XYZ file of C-alpha atoms in Angstrom:
639
model
C -67.411 32.743 8.251
C -69.106 35.352 6.029
C -67.444 38.329 4.605
C -68.122 41.846 6.072
C -67.793 45.244 4.532
C -65.268 47.411 6.388
C -64.457 51.083 5.720
C -60.884 51.903 6.708
C -60.104 55.415 7.832
C -56.429 56.221 7.793
C -53.435 57.511 5.860
C -51.349 55.507 3.355
C -47.819 55.507 4.256
C -44.712 54.455 2.285
C -42.179 52.743 4.507
C -38.693 52.898 3.102
C -36.437 50.445 4.967
C -32.696 51.355 4.768
C -30.236 48.756 5.897
C -27.277 50.753 7.277
C -23.693 49.886 7.229
C -21.417 50.340 10.205
C -18.254 50.605 8.066
C -17.415 53.956 6.460
C -17.412 53.051 2.759
C -17.937 56.057 0.634
C -17.286 54.394 -2.657
C -19.997 54.064 -5.203
C -19.426 50.253 -5.293
C -17.470 48.060 -2.996
C -15.208 45.146 -3.899
C -18.287 42.908 -4.143
C -19.805 45.313 -6.655
C -22.599 46.255 -4.221
C -23.908 49.783 -4.732
C -23.800 52.138 -1.856
C -25.427 55.457 -1.295
C -25.168 58.052 1.490
C -28.187 60.039 2.818
C -28.116 62.890 5.261
C -30.511 62.926 8.178
C -30.368 65.304 11.095
C -26.975 66.693 9.879
C -25.388 63.225 9.868
C -24.349 61.022 6.895
C -25.902 57.467 6.866
C -24.446 55.039 4.229
C -26.696 52.127 3.553
C -26.456 49.161 1.248
C -30.044 47.828 0.938
C -33.408 49.512 0.394
C -36.898 47.963 0.628
C -40.031 49.980 0.067
C -43.461 48.701 1.213
C -46.720 50.300 1.924
C -47.741 50.993 5.537
C -50.550 52.590 7.513
C -53.982 52.017 6.145
C -52.549 49.978 3.361
C -51.489 47.258 5.836
C -54.988 47.023 7.152
C -56.463 46.779 3.764
C -53.951 44.056 2.753
C -54.568 42.020 5.882
C -58.332 42.138 5.549
C -57.987 41.259 1.816
C -55.920 38.243 2.740
C -58.625 37.139 5.161
C -61.286 37.463 2.333
C -62.991 40.361 4.033
C -64.521 43.157 1.741
C -62.682 46.330 2.786
C -61.635 49.658 1.277
C -59.870 52.865 2.355
C -62.058 55.915 2.834
C -61.996 58.351 -0.109
C -59.886 55.951 -2.238
C -60.274 53.459 -5.021
C -57.612 51.345 -3.369
C -58.474 47.610 -3.456
C -57.113 44.190 -2.823
C -57.893 41.540 -5.392
C -56.248 38.210 -6.238
C -53.492 38.678 -3.597
C -52.467 42.057 -5.046
C -52.822 45.501 -3.439
C -53.689 48.342 -5.790
C -53.037 51.896 -4.482
C -52.834 53.901 -7.571
C -55.022 56.809 -6.468
C -53.801 56.848 -2.803
C -50.937 59.361 -2.254
C -48.501 58.237 0.438
C -46.609 59.993 3.136
C -43.031 58.676 3.305
C -41.490 57.314 6.447
C -37.860 56.251 6.536
C -36.850 53.482 8.847
C -33.102 52.985 9.308
C -32.128 49.554 10.458
C -28.667 49.274 11.991
C -28.270 45.748 13.485
C -30.852 45.710 16.281
C -31.248 49.427 16.377
C -34.184 50.988 14.475
C -34.575 54.697 13.932
C -37.651 56.403 12.498
C -37.757 59.538 10.370
C -41.149 60.815 9.572
C -42.444 64.142 8.110
C -42.732 66.770 10.836
C -46.159 67.712 9.700
C -48.703 64.777 9.526
C -51.112 64.751 6.699
C -54.637 65.395 8.118
C -57.181 62.728 7.713
C -60.226 64.200 6.113
C -63.722 62.646 6.322
C -65.201 61.537 3.057
C -68.563 59.857 3.314
C -69.214 56.716 1.357
C -71.068 57.229 -1.845
C -74.549 55.856 -2.451
C -73.052 53.075 -4.670
C -70.589 52.029 -1.995
C -73.436 51.653 0.518
C -73.326 51.605 4.377
C -70.363 49.686 5.823
C -70.967 47.178 8.660
C -67.725 48.373 10.271
C -65.767 51.596 10.395
C -62.090 50.911 11.321
C -60.007 53.880 12.395
C -56.499 52.806 11.632
C -53.519 53.748 13.768
C -52.179 55.967 10.811
C -55.088 58.291 11.221
C -54.585 61.870 12.165
C -57.390 62.294 14.704
C -58.850 65.808 14.840
C -61.968 67.096 16.565
C -63.618 67.670 13.224
C -62.932 64.098 12.092
C -64.470 62.796 15.358
C -67.561 64.857 14.833
C -67.973 63.592 11.303
C -67.602 59.924 12.352
C -70.085 60.477 15.138
C -72.625 62.013 12.829
C -72.222 59.267 10.322
C -72.605 56.595 13.061
C -75.947 58.137 14.020
C -77.059 57.963 10.383
C -75.514 54.456 9.692
C -77.641 52.588 12.151
C -76.233 49.085 12.830
C -72.662 50.047 11.808
C -69.894 49.416 14.508
C -66.820 51.286 15.190
C -63.235 49.879 15.784
C -60.558 52.199 16.852
C -56.805 51.426 16.881
C -55.932 54.198 19.274
C -53.126 56.703 18.434
C -49.878 56.500 20.367
C -50.298 59.802 22.072
C -53.799 60.325 23.181
C -55.369 63.769 22.410
C -58.753 65.095 23.718
C -60.191 64.222 20.363
C -58.631 60.801 20.431
C -60.176 60.312 23.818
C -63.602 61.010 22.473
C -63.037 58.541 19.606
C -61.945 55.821 22.103
C -65.089 56.293 24.168
C -67.226 55.739 21.073
C -65.533 52.493 19.951
C -67.190 49.063 20.033
C -63.892 47.544 19.749
C -60.756 49.401 21.027
C -57.129 48.425 20.304
C -54.642 49.809 22.808
C -50.872 49.477 22.574
C -49.883 49.388 26.224
C -46.156 50.247 25.974
C -44.340 51.271 29.240
C -42.872 54.347 27.459
C -46.393 55.864 27.042
C -47.019 57.850 30.142
C -50.461 58.863 31.288
C -52.012 56.101 29.065
C -52.828 53.694 31.914
C -54.944 56.422 33.667
C -56.950 56.994 30.493
C -57.486 53.333 29.847
C -58.441 52.655 33.505
C -60.962 55.523 33.308
C -62.474 54.285 30.064
C -62.818 50.730 31.458
C -64.270 51.993 34.829
C -66.777 54.348 33.224
C -67.845 51.727 30.643
C -69.127 54.359 28.125
C -70.397 51.496 25.878
C -71.752 48.528 27.765
C -70.565 46.041 25.211
C -67.240 47.676 24.391
C -64.375 45.202 23.990
C -60.885 46.412 24.735
C -57.879 44.554 23.136
C -54.593 45.250 24.896
C -51.466 44.743 22.641
C -48.162 44.544 24.306
C -44.825 43.198 22.937
C -45.437 39.814 24.668
C -49.149 39.628 25.215
C -52.594 39.903 23.420
C -55.526 40.258 25.850
C -59.149 40.734 24.798
C -61.914 40.152 27.303
C -61.262 36.762 28.793
C -59.089 35.488 25.881
C -55.376 35.942 25.684
C -52.297 34.920 23.611
C -48.703 35.075 24.195
C -46.333 36.165 21.409
C -42.973 37.813 20.744
C -42.317 41.074 19.092
C -38.686 39.950 18.446
C -38.165 39.730 14.694
C -35.434 38.254 12.552
C -36.272 40.603 9.714
C -36.702 44.461 9.391
C -40.357 44.387 9.982
C -41.148 46.702 12.814
C -43.908 46.921 15.517
C -45.483 49.728 13.546
C -46.545 47.299 10.927
C -46.972 44.237 13.127
C -49.400 45.937 15.525
C -51.439 46.988 12.576
C -51.466 43.368 11.307
C -52.712 42.298 14.730
C -55.531 44.730 14.950
C -56.763 44.205 11.382
C -56.648 40.419 11.831
C -58.699 40.526 15.004
C -61.250 42.809 13.419
C -61.452 40.756 10.288
C -62.125 37.480 12.150
C -64.674 39.185 14.565
C -66.508 40.970 11.728
C -66.818 37.681 9.885
C -68.435 35.971 12.817
C -65.414 34.361 14.504
C -64.964 34.208 18.290
C -62.582 36.473 20.309
C -60.447 33.429 21.062
C -60.114 32.509 17.389
C -59.425 36.214 16.535
C -56.553 36.409 19.086
C -55.052 33.129 17.956
C -55.151 34.060 14.247
C -53.775 37.474 15.119
C -50.783 35.944 16.990
C -50.121 33.469 14.185
C -50.305 36.228 11.662
C -48.058 38.548 13.608
C -45.420 35.806 13.885
C -45.510 34.762 10.171
C -46.034 38.125 8.415
C -43.086 39.699 6.625
C -42.271 42.552 4.355
C -43.850 40.422 1.588
C -47.209 40.478 3.278
C -49.373 38.697 5.817
C -50.761 35.126 5.687
C -53.830 34.147 3.869
C -56.974 32.929 5.699
C -56.377 29.353 4.443
C -52.854 29.485 5.855
C -53.999 30.876 9.238
C -56.707 28.284 9.433
C -54.063 25.511 8.952
C -51.842 26.994 11.578
C -54.675 27.519 14.008
C -55.864 23.955 13.617
C -52.318 22.637 14.473
C -52.245 24.901 17.522
C -55.592 23.938 18.836
C -54.658 20.200 18.357
C -51.471 20.860 20.403
C -53.515 22.406 23.178
C -56.158 19.652 23.096
C -53.273 17.120 23.783
C -52.618 18.650 27.082
C -55.393 16.566 28.787
C -54.057 13.392 27.162
C -50.588 14.158 28.482
C -51.899 14.849 31.994
C -53.829 11.565 32.036
C -50.720 9.656 30.893
C -48.746 11.287 33.614
C -51.172 10.907 36.434
C -53.358 7.900 35.873
C -50.792 5.182 35.177
C -50.073 4.203 38.804
C -46.587 5.510 38.333
C -44.646 8.457 39.757
C -42.452 11.274 38.498
C -38.657 11.303 38.580
C -37.326 14.848 39.274
C -33.971 15.073 37.668
C -33.972 18.767 37.145
C -31.142 19.890 39.288
C -28.949 22.416 37.598
C -25.286 21.635 36.659
C -24.285 23.869 39.546
C -26.469 21.968 41.999
C -25.260 18.694 40.669
C -21.641 19.738 41.174
C -22.428 20.481 44.865
C -23.978 17.082 45.291
C -21.049 15.410 43.688
C -18.779 17.172 46.188
C -20.911 15.906 49.038
C -20.110 12.435 47.991
C -16.384 13.173 47.041
C -17.116 12.689 43.326
C -14.985 14.684 40.941
C -17.068 16.929 38.763
C -16.880 16.984 34.919
C -19.366 17.196 32.000
C -18.706 13.573 31.277
C -19.464 12.416 34.821
C -22.615 14.487 34.860
C -23.665 12.785 31.565
C -22.727 9.341 33.067
C -24.696 9.992 36.215
C -27.922 10.957 34.402
C -27.394 7.840 32.061
C -27.364 5.710 35.148
C -30.700 7.146 36.293
C -32.357 6.990 32.921
C -31.166 3.437 31.979
C -32.098 1.841 35.268
C -34.012 -1.407 34.624
C -37.718 -1.004 35.606
C -37.648 2.797 35.193
C -40.430 2.817 32.573
C -42.631 0.535 34.860
C -42.320 2.992 37.828
C -42.023 6.366 36.166
C -44.428 8.129 33.776
C -42.460 11.266 33.402
C -39.006 12.754 34.070
C -38.389 16.420 34.823
C -35.112 17.680 33.236
C -33.040 20.750 33.581
C -32.574 23.104 30.576
C -28.918 21.788 30.109
C -29.991 18.182 30.227
C -32.555 18.780 27.507
C -29.719 19.751 25.071
C -27.464 16.985 26.423
C -26.746 13.599 24.705
C -25.747 10.180 25.913
C -22.540 8.473 25.028
C -23.995 7.139 21.760
C -25.165 10.534 20.624
C -28.869 9.961 21.471
C -30.420 12.916 23.261
C -31.811 12.257 26.730
C -35.135 13.589 25.472
C -35.298 11.129 22.627
C -34.090 8.243 24.817
C -36.909 8.778 27.462
C -39.513 9.239 24.789
C -38.523 5.941 23.164
C -39.099 4.213 26.463
C -42.607 5.653 26.732
C -41.681 8.102 29.429
C -42.879 11.642 29.031
C -40.049 14.307 29.254
C -40.563 17.548 30.998
C -38.409 20.476 31.900
C -37.909 22.931 34.785
C -38.315 26.420 33.136
C -37.915 28.733 36.134
C -34.444 30.247 36.600
C -33.968 29.986 40.395
C -34.689 32.208 43.309
C -34.119 35.903 44.138
C -34.855 37.993 47.137
C -37.724 40.597 46.999
C -36.447 44.035 47.952
C -37.707 45.360 51.350
C -39.780 42.140 51.929
C -36.625 40.019 52.088
C -38.515 36.892 51.016
C -37.939 34.691 47.944
C -39.536 34.880 44.521
C -38.763 32.993 41.355
C -37.025 34.319 38.268
C -37.776 33.272 34.702
C -40.940 34.945 33.436
C -39.052 37.064 30.959
C -38.990 35.208 27.641
C -40.956 32.301 29.056
C -43.403 31.940 26.139
C -40.549 31.665 23.637
C -38.654 29.130 25.844
C -41.779 26.992 26.088
C -42.356 26.895 22.412
C -38.781 25.964 21.846
C -39.012 23.130 24.461
C -42.194 21.901 22.741
C -40.305 21.656 19.467
C -37.544 19.691 21.172
C -40.131 17.013 22.349
C -40.834 18.273 25.866
C -44.479 17.946 26.914
C -44.819 19.332 30.383
C -42.910 22.064 32.320
C -42.356 22.826 36.053
C -42.147 26.033 37.952
C -41.059 26.153 41.701
C -41.885 28.780 44.165
C -40.739 28.544 47.918
C -42.393 29.764 51.093
C -40.410 29.886 54.302
C -42.155 29.638 57.707
C -40.809 32.127 60.298
C -41.769 35.186 62.192
C -44.527 36.965 59.984
C -43.504 34.709 57.133
C -44.595 33.944 54.573
C -45.977 37.423 54.318
C -49.192 38.178 52.371
C -47.182 40.001 49.755
C -44.775 36.994 49.261
C -47.710 34.607 48.909
C -49.600 36.809 46.529
C -46.497 37.528 44.269
C -45.443 33.867 44.067
C -49.001 32.710 43.438
C -49.396 35.264 40.663
C -46.191 34.052 39.050
C -47.294 30.430 39.318
C -50.545 31.404 37.542
C -48.806 33.258 34.915
C -46.463 30.325 34.248
C -49.398 27.847 34.169
C -51.250 29.974 31.615
C -48.163 30.352 29.420
C -47.646 26.585 29.435
C -51.192 25.850 28.237
C -50.905 28.468 25.510
C -47.771 26.773 24.337
C -49.377 23.287 24.388
C -47.586 22.079 27.450
C -48.818 20.722 30.766
C -47.972 23.043 33.654
C -46.641 21.433 36.803
C -46.720 24.039 39.648
C -44.671 23.549 42.677
C -45.516 25.899 45.578
C -43.219 24.370 48.193
C -43.443 25.184 51.852
C -39.866 24.471 53.058
C -39.164 22.356 56.078
C -36.439 24.602 57.409
C -37.396 25.688 60.988
C -38.574 24.451 64.283
C -42.304 24.967 63.636
C -44.907 22.268 64.445
C -47.229 20.421 62.137
C -50.162 22.812 63.064
C -48.270 25.774 61.605
C -47.269 23.923 58.478
C -50.984 23.057 58.017
C -51.980 26.692 58.219
C -49.302 27.973 55.881
C -49.724 25.209 53.281
C -53.495 25.729 53.212
C -53.003 29.483 52.840
C -50.524 29.158 49.999
C -52.490 26.568 48.104
C -55.696 28.604 48.400
C -53.976 31.743 47.136
C -52.388 29.794 44.245
C -55.755 28.279 43.059
C -57.461 31.725 43.336
C -54.809 33.185 41.017
C -55.152 30.194 38.697
C -58.877 30.577 38.377
C -58.477 34.303 37.803
C -56.053 33.675 34.933
C -58.584 31.129 33.575
C -56.154 28.286 33.676
C -57.723 25.007 32.901
C -57.377 22.942 35.942
C -57.942 19.578 34.296
C -54.769 20.214 32.305
C -52.575 21.128 35.389
C -50.507 19.087 37.911
C -49.909 20.274 41.456
C -46.481 19.300 42.860
C -46.452 20.201 46.592
C -44.902 19.366 49.943
C -46.249 16.827 52.437
C -47.398 18.532 55.633
C -45.158 17.927 58.601
C -43.201 19.605 61.429
C -40.085 21.451 60.608
C -36.910 19.520 60.593
C -35.557 21.370 63.650
C -38.674 20.839 65.753
C -38.290 19.031 69.012
C -41.233 16.669 68.248
C -41.153 15.202 64.752
C -44.312 14.106 62.937
C -45.216 10.515 62.705
C -46.119 9.093 59.222
C -49.707 8.738 60.443
C -49.765 12.420 61.389
C -48.196 13.409 58.076
C -50.724 11.319 56.252
C -53.857 12.723 57.955
C -52.623 16.472 57.825
C -51.566 16.243 54.203
C -54.871 14.573 53.191
C -56.848 17.121 55.095
C -55.116 20.191 53.549
C -55.272 18.800 50.002
C -59.002 18.101 50.266
C -59.534 21.612 51.739
C -57.467 23.595 49.341
C -57.167 21.735 46.001
C -60.178 21.959 43.559
C -61.499 18.584 42.434
C -60.975 19.356 38.753
C -57.159 19.405 39.055
C -55.617 16.722 36.969
C -53.388 15.315 39.724
C -51.300 15.909 42.745
C -47.558 14.903 43.073
C -46.022 14.941 46.458
C -42.359 15.997 46.766
C -39.878 14.491 49.199
C -38.739 17.940 50.241
C -35.369 16.885 51.766
C -36.697 13.801 53.491
C -34.583 10.751 53.837
C -35.543 8.014 51.304
C -37.117 5.778 54.051
C -38.999 8.809 55.583
C -40.396 9.883 52.221
C -41.704 6.408 51.384
C -43.234 5.965 54.877
C -45.053 9.356 54.568
C -46.192 8.681 50.992
C -47.618 5.406 52.257
C -49.529 7.219 55.008
C -50.945 9.758 52.626
C -52.155 7.037 50.293
C -53.802 5.243 53.291
C -56.085 8.253 53.662
C -57.484 7.794 50.117
C -59.653 7.892 48.063
C -59.061 11.450 46.707
C -60.954 13.310 43.903
C -57.666 13.336 41.921
C -54.796 10.920 41.425
C -52.026 11.311 44.006
C -48.532 10.115 43.361
C -44.888 11.029 44.058
C -42.392 13.311 42.344
C -39.117 12.587 44.176
C -35.625 13.782 43.462
C -33.123 13.226 46.254
C -35.182 10.514 47.740
C -34.145 8.454 44.734
C -30.749 9.975 43.845
C -29.013 9.946 47.245
C -28.668 6.118 47.378
C -27.404 6.147 43.794
C -24.790 8.638 44.503
C -23.655 6.910 47.699
C -23.039 3.673 45.822
C -21.783 5.023 42.488
C -19.111 7.356 43.753
C -18.250 8.246 40.166
C -16.734 4.698 39.485
C -17.784 2.564 36.555
C -17.478 -0.624 38.568
C -20.349 0.630 40.838
C -22.892 1.387 38.139
C -24.867 -1.937 38.348
C -25.097 -1.793 42.136
C -26.253 1.828 41.991
C -28.907 1.064 39.461
C -29.999 -1.959 41.615
C -30.530 0.459 44.515
C -32.426 2.880 42.304
C -34.772 0.084 41.154
C -35.427 -1.030 44.672
C -36.352 2.521 45.744
C -38.573 2.889 42.656
C -40.344 -0.406 43.499
C -40.893 0.593 47.087
C -42.569 3.968 46.236
C -44.724 2.456 43.496
C -45.927 -0.085 46.044
C -46.642 2.740 48.394
C -49.094 4.135 45.979
C -51.385 1.145 46.515
C -53.028 2.462 49.683
C -50.037 1.805 51.941
C -49.848 -1.964 51.464
C -46.105 -1.942 51.701
C -44.800 -4.132 54.430
C -41.027 -3.747 53.873
C -38.730 -1.095 52.702
C -35.293 -1.693 51.175
C -32.747 0.810 52.273
C -29.146 1.072 51.021
C -26.569 1.888 53.537
C -23.503 3.977 52.752
C -21.395 0.877 52.635
C -23.610 -0.618 49.955
C -25.112 -3.422 52.015
C -28.811 -3.904 51.815
C -30.977 -3.852 54.853
C -34.759 -4.410 55.287
C -36.526 -1.907 57.504
C -40.089 -2.530 58.768
C -42.490 0.224 58.066
């Protein structure tokens, strides 16, 4: 990238960070010889024990651009950034006090803001390629007029505006003039959305690009990045947002793409501190690692879906597992839950039948008897560990239908799971068939959430496994299940494409199509196979990485028979396999019963069920099915 000359318009601020003390210690020094002082604000005394002063406002933008190697300067000032140092000798600053008391932050600023006066660049300075109106600027009608007149004279120069928090008529004019507009869409700013919507609808500049900055999202055109405003230091959003805007402008002005600009901005926002932002070299290194992580998504999907193996869903929560234990009269304890999962994961032949295992959040952190984490154990066997990241179901008010919890803080959880060694994640949404159900609203809401989850996964470098499950509960016929499943899948993929989710890095986990479990006439395997094949071909784009069929409460024998029938209707444009939970686990629980002496028999049953379903993947060439009765005896059932 080449350097670009940027003229920054804005005020220099001096941020004084005061770390407050919640004790009332009015001594000059405490017992640890730490000096204390007491300041009065708004008629109240505020003792503090630590003070840090840094430059803010336009100085932040100058520093960030300097770190990126971009030639920039503050209007009307000799301020400069050279050799990693910021020089502001001739730039008077307005003080802003920031009181930090644990997680609470209070700002004290001068009641009268210093006006920002226009000072045209001198002949020796030349015409800048970009004019950047920093968020610290006091926007007046006169300033906007001066900028507009200069832009007419400086042909070829572009304008970037970091919009003020409270939009004034003058600020509105400035926003309409911008080539690049940075907006902080905070919920507390009322009336802002109407202004933004009007600007976007009117399109005052055909090529205007609007960058939306929220505490958890950066969106610019078709590019987006997830990030978190939560900080472990005293750096506030006032400085972080300026870092984001300056980074994006620096990358774009130097010839970088919008996607690169957002990625660099996210990384800079997450790594910057009171000591300053990251250098271009550091951001380049971080971005390369991030892009490599995202590129691996396709490798992971191929490993999960093209191996002729299936997925083991062992993602039941501790609460759900406790209920299943009770169904089989097994006493519940953390030790027995650990032992049960150990039985599943140490079954002989697991790695030959299973390419990935879906874990619950608690299992991710759990360890086996010898101290090895379940994640590390599975990885050592060549099995890819994944995790269920949704947080269960809730009921939508008024509508009375289900939606899934867990979007709050999802980006942070995904990145944490990636660090722990997880490489794919699952999100489940459910749809019930009933009178006027699922409603249009319920389908749209859940489809949007699935698409949001999938996008967050790919941004975090993990493979998304979406699970829009049409439940079997009810007395409906197979035709109604076909209609609902097709409607749900169509809506989901419309939302996925709207969010620009890369389908070749996504796995669909969905129900087989069949009559409800209370229907008078149950579907035959042949009917299930043909109906499921027809709906998948109709609603699932050919670029999807793969399809996993869930057992959905079917009995082990029934699930294998229906899987076989689906495979008999191949070929498909994508790999089709199984992602079973109870179809594998019920026989194990029946035999094990929480007793150590039954472990080998339980694992033998697990292995037989694994083999039967892997065989079912080979176009239904299975001739026999091994079923384990409650008494532990083995019987052979003809398919």
